[in-house]
Coordinates of C-alpha atoms in Angstrom, one line a residue:
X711 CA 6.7 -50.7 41.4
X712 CA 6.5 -49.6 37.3
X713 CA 6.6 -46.1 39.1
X714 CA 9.7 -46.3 41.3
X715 CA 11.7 -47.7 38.1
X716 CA 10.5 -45.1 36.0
X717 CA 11.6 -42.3 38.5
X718 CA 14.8 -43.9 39.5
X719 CA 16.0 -44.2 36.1
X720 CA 14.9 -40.8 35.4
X721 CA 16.7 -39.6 38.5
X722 CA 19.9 -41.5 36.7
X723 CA 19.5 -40.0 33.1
X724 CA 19.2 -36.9 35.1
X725 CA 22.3 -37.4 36.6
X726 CA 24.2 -38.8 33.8
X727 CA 22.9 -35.5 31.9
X728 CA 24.4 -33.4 34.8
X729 CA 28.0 -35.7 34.1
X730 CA 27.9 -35.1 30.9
X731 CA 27.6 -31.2 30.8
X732 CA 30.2 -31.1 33.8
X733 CA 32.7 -32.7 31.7
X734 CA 31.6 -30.7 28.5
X735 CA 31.7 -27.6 30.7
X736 CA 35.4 -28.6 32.1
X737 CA 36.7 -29.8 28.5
X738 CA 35.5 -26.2 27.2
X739 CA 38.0 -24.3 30.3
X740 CA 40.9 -26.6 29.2
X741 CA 40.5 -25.0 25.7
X742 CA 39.9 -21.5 27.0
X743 CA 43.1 -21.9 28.9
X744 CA 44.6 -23.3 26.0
X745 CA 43.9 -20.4 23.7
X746 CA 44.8 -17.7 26.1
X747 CA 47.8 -18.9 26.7
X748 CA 48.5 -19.6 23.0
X749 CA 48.3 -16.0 21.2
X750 CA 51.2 -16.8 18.9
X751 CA 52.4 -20.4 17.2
X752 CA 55.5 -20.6 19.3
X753 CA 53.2 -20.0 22.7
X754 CA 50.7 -22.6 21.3
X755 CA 53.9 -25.4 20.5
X756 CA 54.9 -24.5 23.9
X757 CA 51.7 -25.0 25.6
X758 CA 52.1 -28.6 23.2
X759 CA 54.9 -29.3 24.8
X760 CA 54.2 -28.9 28.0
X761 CA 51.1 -31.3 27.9
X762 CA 52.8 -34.0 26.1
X763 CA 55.7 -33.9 28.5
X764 CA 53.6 -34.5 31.5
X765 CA 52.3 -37.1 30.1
X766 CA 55.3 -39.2 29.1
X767 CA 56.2 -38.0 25.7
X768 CA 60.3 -37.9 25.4
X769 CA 61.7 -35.0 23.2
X770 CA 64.2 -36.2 20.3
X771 CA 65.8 -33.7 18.6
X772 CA 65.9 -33.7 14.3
X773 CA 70.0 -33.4 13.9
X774 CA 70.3 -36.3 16.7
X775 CA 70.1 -40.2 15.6
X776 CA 67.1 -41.7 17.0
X777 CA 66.7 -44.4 18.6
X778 CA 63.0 -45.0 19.3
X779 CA 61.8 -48.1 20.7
X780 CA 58.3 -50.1 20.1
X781 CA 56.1 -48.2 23.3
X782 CA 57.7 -44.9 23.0
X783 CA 56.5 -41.4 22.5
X784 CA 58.3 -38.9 21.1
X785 CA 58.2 -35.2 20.2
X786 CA 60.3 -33.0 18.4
X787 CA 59.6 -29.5 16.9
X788 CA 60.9 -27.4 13.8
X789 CA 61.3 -23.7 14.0
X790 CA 59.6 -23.9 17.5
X791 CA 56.7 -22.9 15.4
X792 CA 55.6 -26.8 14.2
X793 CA 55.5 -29.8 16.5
X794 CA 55.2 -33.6 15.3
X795 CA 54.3 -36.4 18.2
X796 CA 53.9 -39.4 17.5
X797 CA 53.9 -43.0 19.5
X798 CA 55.4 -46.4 18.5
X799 CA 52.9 -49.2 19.0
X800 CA 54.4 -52.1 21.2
X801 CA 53.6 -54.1 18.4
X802 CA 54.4 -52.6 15.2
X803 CA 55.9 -54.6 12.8
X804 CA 56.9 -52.2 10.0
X805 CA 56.3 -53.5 6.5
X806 CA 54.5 -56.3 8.0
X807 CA 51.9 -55.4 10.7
X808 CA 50.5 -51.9 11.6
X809 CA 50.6 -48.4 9.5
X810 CA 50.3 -44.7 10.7
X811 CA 47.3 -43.1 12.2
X812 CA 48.2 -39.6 11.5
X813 CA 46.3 -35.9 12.5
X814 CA 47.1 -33.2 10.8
X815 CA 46.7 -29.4 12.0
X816 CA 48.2 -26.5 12.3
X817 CA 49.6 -23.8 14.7
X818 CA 49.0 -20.3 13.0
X819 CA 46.1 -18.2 12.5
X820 CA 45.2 -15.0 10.3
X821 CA 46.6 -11.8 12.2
X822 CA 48.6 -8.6 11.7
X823 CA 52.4 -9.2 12.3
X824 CA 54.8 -6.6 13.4
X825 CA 56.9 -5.4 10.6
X826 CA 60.5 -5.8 10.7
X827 CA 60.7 -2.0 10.2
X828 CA 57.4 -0.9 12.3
X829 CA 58.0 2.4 13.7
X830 CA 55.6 4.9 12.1
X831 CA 54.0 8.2 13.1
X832 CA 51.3 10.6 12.1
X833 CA 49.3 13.4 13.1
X834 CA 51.2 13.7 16.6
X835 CA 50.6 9.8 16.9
X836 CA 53.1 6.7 17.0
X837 CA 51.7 3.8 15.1
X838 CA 53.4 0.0 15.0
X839 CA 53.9 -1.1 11.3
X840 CA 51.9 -4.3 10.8
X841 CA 51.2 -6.5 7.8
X842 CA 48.5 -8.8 6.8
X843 CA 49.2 -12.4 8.1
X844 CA 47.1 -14.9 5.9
X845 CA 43.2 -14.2 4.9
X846 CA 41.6 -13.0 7.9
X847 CA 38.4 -10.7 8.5
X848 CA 40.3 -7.9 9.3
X849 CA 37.9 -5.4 9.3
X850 CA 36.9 -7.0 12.5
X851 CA 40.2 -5.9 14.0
X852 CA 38.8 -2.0 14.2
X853 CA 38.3 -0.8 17.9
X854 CA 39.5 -3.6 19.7
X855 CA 42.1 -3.2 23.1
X856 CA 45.1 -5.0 21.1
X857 CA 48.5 -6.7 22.7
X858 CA 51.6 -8.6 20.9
X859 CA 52.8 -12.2 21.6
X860 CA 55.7 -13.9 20.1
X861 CA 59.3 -14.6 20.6
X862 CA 62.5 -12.3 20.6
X863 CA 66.0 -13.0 19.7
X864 CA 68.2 -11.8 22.4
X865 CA 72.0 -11.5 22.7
X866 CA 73.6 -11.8 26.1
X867 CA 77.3 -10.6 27.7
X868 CA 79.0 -13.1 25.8
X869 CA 77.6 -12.9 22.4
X870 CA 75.3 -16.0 22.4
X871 CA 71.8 -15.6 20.8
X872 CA 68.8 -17.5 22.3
X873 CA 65.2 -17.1 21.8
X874 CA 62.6 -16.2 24.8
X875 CA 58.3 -16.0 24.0
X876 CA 57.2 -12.7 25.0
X877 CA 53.7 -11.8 25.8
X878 CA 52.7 -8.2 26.5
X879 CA 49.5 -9.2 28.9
X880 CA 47.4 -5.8 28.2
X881 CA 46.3 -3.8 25.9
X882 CA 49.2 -1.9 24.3
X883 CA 47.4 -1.0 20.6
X884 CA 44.6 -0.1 18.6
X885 CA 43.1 0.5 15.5
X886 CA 40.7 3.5 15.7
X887 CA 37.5 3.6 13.8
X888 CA 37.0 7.1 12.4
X889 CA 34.2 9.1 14.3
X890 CA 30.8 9.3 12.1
X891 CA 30.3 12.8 11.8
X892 CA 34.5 12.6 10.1
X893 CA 32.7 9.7 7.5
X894 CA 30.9 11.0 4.4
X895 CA 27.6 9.5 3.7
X896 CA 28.8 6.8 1.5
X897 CA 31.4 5.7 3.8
X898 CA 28.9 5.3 6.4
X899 CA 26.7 3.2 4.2
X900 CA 29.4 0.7 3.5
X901 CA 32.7 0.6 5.8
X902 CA 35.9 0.2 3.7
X903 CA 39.2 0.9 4.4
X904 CA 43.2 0.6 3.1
X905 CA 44.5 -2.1 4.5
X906 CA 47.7 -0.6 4.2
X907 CA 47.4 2.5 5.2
X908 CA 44.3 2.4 8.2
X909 CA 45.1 -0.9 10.0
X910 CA 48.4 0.5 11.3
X911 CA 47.7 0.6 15.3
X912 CA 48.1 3.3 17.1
X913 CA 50.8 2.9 20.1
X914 CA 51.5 6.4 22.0
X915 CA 50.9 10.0 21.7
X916 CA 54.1 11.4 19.7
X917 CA 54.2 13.8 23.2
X918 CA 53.9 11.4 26.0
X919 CA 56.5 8.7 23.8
X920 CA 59.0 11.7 23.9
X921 CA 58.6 13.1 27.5
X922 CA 59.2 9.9 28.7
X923 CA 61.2 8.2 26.0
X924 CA 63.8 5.8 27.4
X925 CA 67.7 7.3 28.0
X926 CA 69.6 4.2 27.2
X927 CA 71.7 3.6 24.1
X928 CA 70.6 6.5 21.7
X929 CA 70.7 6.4 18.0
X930 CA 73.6 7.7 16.4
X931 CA 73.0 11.0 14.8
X932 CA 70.7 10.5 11.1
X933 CA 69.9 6.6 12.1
X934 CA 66.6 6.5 12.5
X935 CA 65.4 3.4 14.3
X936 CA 63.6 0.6 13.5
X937 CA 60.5 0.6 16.1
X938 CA 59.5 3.1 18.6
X939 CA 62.1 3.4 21.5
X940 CA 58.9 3.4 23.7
X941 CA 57.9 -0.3 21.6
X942 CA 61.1 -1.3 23.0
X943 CA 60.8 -0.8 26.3
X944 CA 57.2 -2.3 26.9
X945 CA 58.9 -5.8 25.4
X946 CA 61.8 -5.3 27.1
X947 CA 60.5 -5.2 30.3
X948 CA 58.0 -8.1 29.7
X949 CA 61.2 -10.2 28.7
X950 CA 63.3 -8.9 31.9
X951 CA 66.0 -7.7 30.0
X952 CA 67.8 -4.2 28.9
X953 CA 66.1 -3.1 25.0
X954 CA 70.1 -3.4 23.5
X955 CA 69.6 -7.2 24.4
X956 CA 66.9 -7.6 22.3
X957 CA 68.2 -8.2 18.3
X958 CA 65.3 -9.3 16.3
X959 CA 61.6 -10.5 17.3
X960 CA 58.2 -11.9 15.5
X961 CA 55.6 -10.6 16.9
X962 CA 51.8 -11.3 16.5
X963 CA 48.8 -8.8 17.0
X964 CA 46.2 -10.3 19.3
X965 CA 43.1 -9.1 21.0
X966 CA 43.6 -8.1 24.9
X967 CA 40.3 -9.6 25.7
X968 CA 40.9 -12.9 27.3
X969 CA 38.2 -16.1 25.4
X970 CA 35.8 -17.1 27.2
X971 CA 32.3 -18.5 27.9
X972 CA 29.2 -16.8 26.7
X973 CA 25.1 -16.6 26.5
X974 CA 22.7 -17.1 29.1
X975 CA 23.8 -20.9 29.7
X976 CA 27.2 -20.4 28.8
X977 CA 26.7 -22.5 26.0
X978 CA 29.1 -20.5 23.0
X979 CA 33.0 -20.3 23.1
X980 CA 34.0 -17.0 21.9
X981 CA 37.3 -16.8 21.4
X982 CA 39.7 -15.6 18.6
X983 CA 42.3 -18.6 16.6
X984 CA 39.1 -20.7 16.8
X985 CA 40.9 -21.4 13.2
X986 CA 43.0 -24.1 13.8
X987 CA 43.7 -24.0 17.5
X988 CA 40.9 -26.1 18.2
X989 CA 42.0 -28.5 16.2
X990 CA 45.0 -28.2 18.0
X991 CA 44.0 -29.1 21.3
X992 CA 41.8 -31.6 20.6
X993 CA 44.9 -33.4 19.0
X994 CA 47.0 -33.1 21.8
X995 CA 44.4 -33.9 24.0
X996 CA 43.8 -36.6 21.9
X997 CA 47.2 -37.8 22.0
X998 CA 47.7 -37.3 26.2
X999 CA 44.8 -39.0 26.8
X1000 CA 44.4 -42.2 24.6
X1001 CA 48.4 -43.2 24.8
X1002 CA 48.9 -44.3 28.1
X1003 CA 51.7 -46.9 28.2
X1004 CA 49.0 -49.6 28.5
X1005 CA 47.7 -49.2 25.3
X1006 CA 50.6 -48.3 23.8
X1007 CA 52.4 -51.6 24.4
X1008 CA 49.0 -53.3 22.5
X1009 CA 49.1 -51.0 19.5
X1010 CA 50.1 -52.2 16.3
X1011 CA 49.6 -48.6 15.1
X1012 CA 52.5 -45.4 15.0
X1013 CA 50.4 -42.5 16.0
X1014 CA 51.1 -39.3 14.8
X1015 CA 50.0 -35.6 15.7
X1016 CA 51.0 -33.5 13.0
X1017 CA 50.7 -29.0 14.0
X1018 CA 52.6 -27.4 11.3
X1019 CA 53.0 -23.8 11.0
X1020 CA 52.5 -21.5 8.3
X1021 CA 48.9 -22.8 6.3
X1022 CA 47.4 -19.7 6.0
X1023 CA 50.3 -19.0 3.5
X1024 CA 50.4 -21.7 1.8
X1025 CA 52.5 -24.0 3.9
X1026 CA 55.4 -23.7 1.6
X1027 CA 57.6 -23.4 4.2
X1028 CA 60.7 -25.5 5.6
X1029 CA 58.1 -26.2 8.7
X1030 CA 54.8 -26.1 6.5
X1031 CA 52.4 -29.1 5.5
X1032 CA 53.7 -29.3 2.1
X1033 CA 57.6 -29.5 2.8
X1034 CA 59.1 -32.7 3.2
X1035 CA 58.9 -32.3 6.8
X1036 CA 55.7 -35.5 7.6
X1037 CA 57.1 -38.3 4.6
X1038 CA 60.9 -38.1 6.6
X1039 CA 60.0 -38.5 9.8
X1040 CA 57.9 -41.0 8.9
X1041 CA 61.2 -42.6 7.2
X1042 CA 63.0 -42.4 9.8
X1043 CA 60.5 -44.1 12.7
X1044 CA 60.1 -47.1 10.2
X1045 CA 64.4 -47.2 9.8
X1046 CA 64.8 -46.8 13.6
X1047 CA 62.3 -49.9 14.3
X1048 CA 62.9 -52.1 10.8
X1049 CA 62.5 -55.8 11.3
X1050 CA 65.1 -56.6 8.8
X1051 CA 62.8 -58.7 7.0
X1052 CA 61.8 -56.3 4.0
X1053 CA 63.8 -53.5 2.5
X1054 CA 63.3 -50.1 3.4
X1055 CA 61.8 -49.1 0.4
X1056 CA 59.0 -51.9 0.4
X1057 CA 58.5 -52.0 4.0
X1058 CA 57.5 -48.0 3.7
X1059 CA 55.2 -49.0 0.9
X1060 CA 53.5 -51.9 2.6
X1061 CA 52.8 -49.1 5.8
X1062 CA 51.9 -46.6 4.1
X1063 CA 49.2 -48.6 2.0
X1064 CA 47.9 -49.3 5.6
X1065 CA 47.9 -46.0 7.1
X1066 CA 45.0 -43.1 7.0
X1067 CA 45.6 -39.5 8.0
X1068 CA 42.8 -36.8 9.3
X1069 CA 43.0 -33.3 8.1
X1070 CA 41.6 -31.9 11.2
X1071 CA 40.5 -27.5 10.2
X1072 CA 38.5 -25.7 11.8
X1073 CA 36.6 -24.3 8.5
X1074 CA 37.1 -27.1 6.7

């Protein structure tokens, strides 16, 4: 009957609805995981890598020769800050047949960043030097449960220097908001601060860093040291190694608080790097899912995924958006796979007038 129909396909839309917010619901945890895992660029390249390798991308390194092949994927990354994947459609022609499909995003996000020289104290309290990473809302960085993530240099028995990510998993800093009855009236009525001077976090009391202040390699007499022995330590054992080992580090400030799901249907994301690690994902996501070796071999396309570092300052950089970092690699996929039929210089030409590229930003 009209009535059965009408309730079976309602029972289906129902269903189909249900589908569709399970896989909404299970694409939102894959960026969660994502995101907490990612609280620096070189954790969030990392977490790139690790996606593209399970899914068949090969990693080529820039001071090798290539030698890509039409159905590849490929990966490399600069400063282990900026990652560039791209595929080589099974039946890309360069010159002739086929441009690039290119996405372009990037890795960093507004934070404070551990000064190279960061140990500070006052009033009987040990503060970590920070300075202001890009344009970020930072009075929104008051009274919140703070940790660092980056990488550290380290220098073993024999000399050799390697790099290891770090990530202190709770809350190590803060920034403390001044009680209101120590504000004046007019501070109360509008909160503002120097940025230099009042977002330095605090780390220890000066007492409790010195009663238990680590014994091990002490400062010659008049050196004073560049972070807080006690700063040291807390990396040091996070990285499994002794605090002598460690010779440099980059460090960004991130909030303890894991992201998550909010609101009474769990509808909101609220998470911090929203700007551009979103983008991010769905790049890679983008790239792991849609470049199976299937459609690969039928592509007359070279996809690209593009996550360069350093665009909230500009990008100037040797691994930033406007180096020359995307137009050579590009040059060297369409050398590695020329036909032979044009020369190099008109066979870029012909791709690039039939390529496109996305500028994928969170804000804009």
């Amino acid at each position: 009957s009209i009535l059965t129909q009408r309730l079976l396909c309602s029972f289906v839309d129902l269903l189909s609805e249900s589908a569709m917010q399970s896989a909404l619901r299970a694409r939102a945890v894959s960026f969660l995981e994502f995101v907490n895992a990612s609280g620096s660029p070189f954790h969030a390249v990392e977490n790139c890598k690790s996606r593209l390798i399970a899914s068949g991308f090969r990693e080529v390194m820039e001071g090798d020769n290539w030698k890509l092949e039409r159905g590849g994927k490929y990966f490399f990354t600069r400063n282990h800050s900026t990652i560039i994947a791209f595929t080589v459609g099974g039946q890309f022609a360069p010159g002739v047949k086929g441009g690039f499909k290119i996405i372009g995003v990037h890795t960093d996000s507004p934070c404070l960043k551990v000064r190279p020289i960061s140990a500070q104290q006052s009033q009987g309290f040990l503060q970590v030097g920070v300075s202001l990473y890009g344009g970020g809302l930072w009075h929104t960085w008051f009274d919140r449960d703070l940790t660092v993530a980056g990488r550290a240099i380290l220098k073993d028995q024999n000399g050799s220097l390697s790099q290891k990510l770090v990530s202190i998993g709770r809350p190590i800093l803060r920034v403390p908001n001044l009680a209101i009855h120590l504000q004046s009236v007019d501070e109360r009525a509008a909160f503002k601060f120097n940025q230099e001077n009042h977002l330095q976090p605090v780390l220890a009391s000066a007492v409790k860093a010195n009663l238990e202040a680590p014994t091990e390699a002490p400062a010659a007499a008049g050196d004073k040291p560049r972070h807080h022995p006690i700063f040291l330590q807390l990396l040091s054992e996070a990285l499994g190694c002794s605090t002598t080992d460690i010779k440099d580090f980059e460090l960004c400030l991130l909030d303890a608080q894991p992201s998550c799901l909010i609101g009474a249907k769990e509808e909101f994301i609220s998470s911090p790097r929203l700007d551009n690690l979103m983008s991010t994902f769905c790049a890679v996501e983008a790239m792991t899912e849609t470049c199976t070796d299937a459609e690969i071999n039928g592509d007359e396309d070279v996809r690209v995924m593009a996550a360069f570092d350093h665009e909230e300052i500009g990008s100037e950089s040797v691994q930033g958006a406007a180096s020359l970092l995307m137009t050579s690699t590009l040059e060297r996929i369409l050398s590695t796979v020329q036909t032979g039929q044009e020369s190099p210089a008109d066979a870029f030409a012909a791709t690039m007038r039939r390529s496109f590229m996305i500028s994928a930003d969170m804000a804009h």
